[in-house]
């Protein structure tokens, strides 16, 4: 990576991390019990910024010689989707977060791990393609 892009990626990393924290700590708790639609939108916005954080980490932390495969991104997408489906299944069987919040810990870990793997993998791949183009 050229030295002139590193500060921009560091700014992207810091701002995406800040937005992720603000959304997850401010907006989701404010809207969750009363307005499910708005809290869902806030949660999805937090997920996107969380993936962008790991995209920036993947770009900053990689120095690839060849193009990396996207197997880790596939695992991340699969982990994300399975975790979302597990959370929806828990809700469908009557285990809502209001009843038993502890049941949602495993799906939450899977969602955030999947997003981290996806963002990191895309960041590594983008950096490798940019190095090849130069």
Short mmCIF file of C-alpha atoms in Angstrom, two decimals:
data_model
loop_
_atom_site.label_atom_id
_atom_site.label_comp_id
_atom_site.label_asym_id
_atom_site.label_seq_id
_atom_site.Cartn_x
_atom_site.Cartn_y
_atom_site.Cartn_z
CA UNK A 1 0.00 0.00 0.00
CA UNK A 2 1.29 3.42 -0.77
CA UNK A 3 2.09 5.60 2.20
CA UNK A 4 -0.31 8.33 1.09
CA UNK A 5 -3.37 6.07 1.54
CA UNK A 6 -2.61 4.82 5.04
CA UNK A 7 -3.77 8.00 6.82
CA UNK A 8 -7.05 7.92 4.88
CA UNK A 9 -7.64 4.31 5.86
CA UNK A 10 -6.79 5.13 9.46
CA UNK A 11 -9.41 7.90 9.37
CA UNK A 12 -11.91 5.45 7.85
CA UNK A 13 -11.12 2.95 10.60
CA UNK A 14 -11.48 5.48 13.40
CA UNK A 15 -14.68 7.04 12.06
CA UNK A 16 -16.34 3.70 11.32
CA UNK A 17 -15.44 2.47 14.80
CA UNK A 18 -16.85 5.64 16.34
CA UNK A 19 -20.09 5.38 14.34
CA UNK A 20 -20.42 1.70 15.28
CA UNK A 21 -20.05 2.50 18.96
CA UNK A 22 -22.49 5.42 18.81
CA UNK A 23 -25.12 3.37 16.99
CA UNK A 24 -24.82 0.32 19.25
CA UNK A 25 -24.59 2.22 22.52
CA UNK A 26 -26.99 5.08 21.81
CA UNK A 27 -29.59 4.37 19.16
CA UNK A 28 -30.30 0.65 19.59
CA UNK A 29 -31.01 0.83 23.36
CA UNK A 30 -33.12 3.95 22.89
CA UNK A 31 -35.46 2.45 20.29
CA UNK A 32 -35.37 -1.31 20.98
CA UNK A 33 -38.25 -2.11 23.27
CA UNK A 34 -40.71 0.38 21.77
CA UNK A 35 -39.93 0.78 18.07
CA UNK A 36 -38.71 -2.47 16.56
CA UNK A 37 -38.44 -1.09 12.99
CA UNK A 38 -36.23 1.86 13.94
CA UNK A 39 -34.08 -0.27 16.21
CA UNK A 40 -33.71 -2.81 13.40
CA UNK A 41 -32.56 -0.08 11.03
CA UNK A 42 -30.09 1.18 13.62
CA UNK A 43 -28.79 -2.33 14.16
CA UNK A 44 -28.28 -2.90 10.43
CA UNK A 45 -26.47 0.45 10.19
CA UNK A 46 -24.26 -0.66 13.08
CA UNK A 47 -23.56 -3.95 11.33
CA UNK A 48 -22.51 -2.18 8.14
CA UNK A 49 -20.14 0.14 9.97
CA UNK A 50 -18.76 -2.82 11.93
CA UNK A 51 -17.95 -4.59 8.65
CA UNK A 52 -16.33 -1.37 7.37
CA UNK A 53 -14.10 -1.30 10.47
CA UNK A 54 -12.74 -4.74 9.62
CA UNK A 55 -12.48 -3.80 5.94
CA UNK A 56 -10.13 -0.99 6.95
CA UNK A 57 -8.23 -3.34 9.26
CA UNK A 58 -7.84 -5.80 6.39
CA UNK A 59 -6.55 -3.06 4.11
CA UNK A 60 -4.15 -1.65 6.70
CA UNK A 61 -2.85 -4.98 7.93
CA UNK A 62 -2.17 -6.76 4.67
CA UNK A 63 0.82 -6.85 2.38
CA UNK A 64 -0.19 -9.55 -0.09
CA UNK A 65 2.08 -11.02 -2.72
CA UNK A 66 -0.73 -12.91 -4.47
CA UNK A 67 -4.48 -12.52 -4.56
CA UNK A 68 -5.96 -14.19 -1.47
CA UNK A 69 -8.90 -16.50 -1.96
CA UNK A 70 -12.33 -15.52 -0.70
CA UNK A 71 -12.92 -18.63 1.38
CA UNK A 72 -12.80 -16.64 4.62
CA UNK A 73 -15.44 -14.26 3.23
CA UNK A 74 -17.63 -17.24 2.38
CA UNK A 75 -17.25 -18.54 5.92
CA UNK A 76 -18.11 -15.07 7.26
CA UNK A 77 -21.26 -14.82 5.15
CA UNK A 78 -22.32 -18.32 6.15
CA UNK A 79 -21.70 -17.62 9.83
CA UNK A 80 -23.65 -14.36 9.60
CA UNK A 81 -26.63 -15.97 7.86
CA UNK A 82 -26.78 -19.01 10.14
CA UNK A 83 -26.59 -16.77 13.20
CA UNK A 84 -29.39 -14.51 11.93
CA UNK A 85 -31.52 -17.57 11.19
CA UNK A 86 -30.80 -18.97 14.66
CA UNK A 87 -31.90 -15.68 16.21
CA UNK A 88 -35.07 -15.67 14.12
CA UNK A 89 -35.77 -19.29 15.07
CA UNK A 90 -35.41 -18.45 18.76
CA UNK A 91 -37.90 -15.63 18.31
CA UNK A 92 -40.30 -17.87 16.38
CA UNK A 93 -40.26 -20.49 19.14
CA UNK A 94 -41.22 -17.88 21.71
CA UNK A 95 -37.82 -17.16 23.22
CA UNK A 96 -37.94 -13.41 22.63
CA UNK A 97 -35.17 -11.16 23.96
CA UNK A 98 -37.63 -9.83 26.55
CA UNK A 99 -38.06 -13.35 27.94
CA UNK A 100 -34.52 -14.75 27.80
CA UNK A 101 -31.77 -12.47 26.52
CA UNK A 102 -29.01 -15.01 27.24
CA UNK A 103 -30.21 -17.21 24.39
CA UNK A 104 -29.18 -14.52 21.92
CA UNK A 105 -25.53 -14.37 22.96
CA UNK A 106 -24.40 -17.13 20.60
CA UNK A 107 -26.20 -15.69 17.55
CA UNK A 108 -24.83 -12.23 18.34
CA UNK A 109 -21.28 -13.56 18.53
CA UNK A 110 -21.82 -15.36 15.23
CA UNK A 111 -23.22 -12.27 13.53
CA UNK A 112 -20.34 -10.04 14.57
CA UNK A 113 -17.72 -12.70 13.86
CA UNK A 114 -19.18 -13.27 10.40
CA UNK A 115 -19.20 -9.56 9.64
CA UNK A 116 -15.61 -9.23 10.86
CA UNK A 117 -14.45 -12.10 8.65
CA UNK A 118 -16.30 -10.72 5.64
CA UNK A 119 -14.97 -7.17 6.01
CA UNK A 120 -11.42 -8.32 6.71
CA UNK A 121 -11.39 -10.68 3.73
CA UNK A 122 -12.72 -8.06 1.32
CA UNK A 123 -10.16 -5.57 2.62
CA UNK A 124 -7.30 -8.01 2.03
CA UNK A 125 -8.55 -8.84 -1.44
CA UNK A 126 -8.96 -5.16 -2.36
CA UNK A 127 -5.44 -4.39 -1.21
CA UNK A 128 -4.05 -7.28 -3.27
CA UNK A 129 -5.88 -6.09 -6.39
CA UNK A 130 -4.67 -2.54 -5.87
CA UNK A 131 -1.07 -3.79 -5.55
CA UNK A 132 -1.41 -5.74 -8.78
CA UNK A 133 -2.75 -2.75 -10.67
CA UNK A 134 0.22 -0.59 -9.67
#
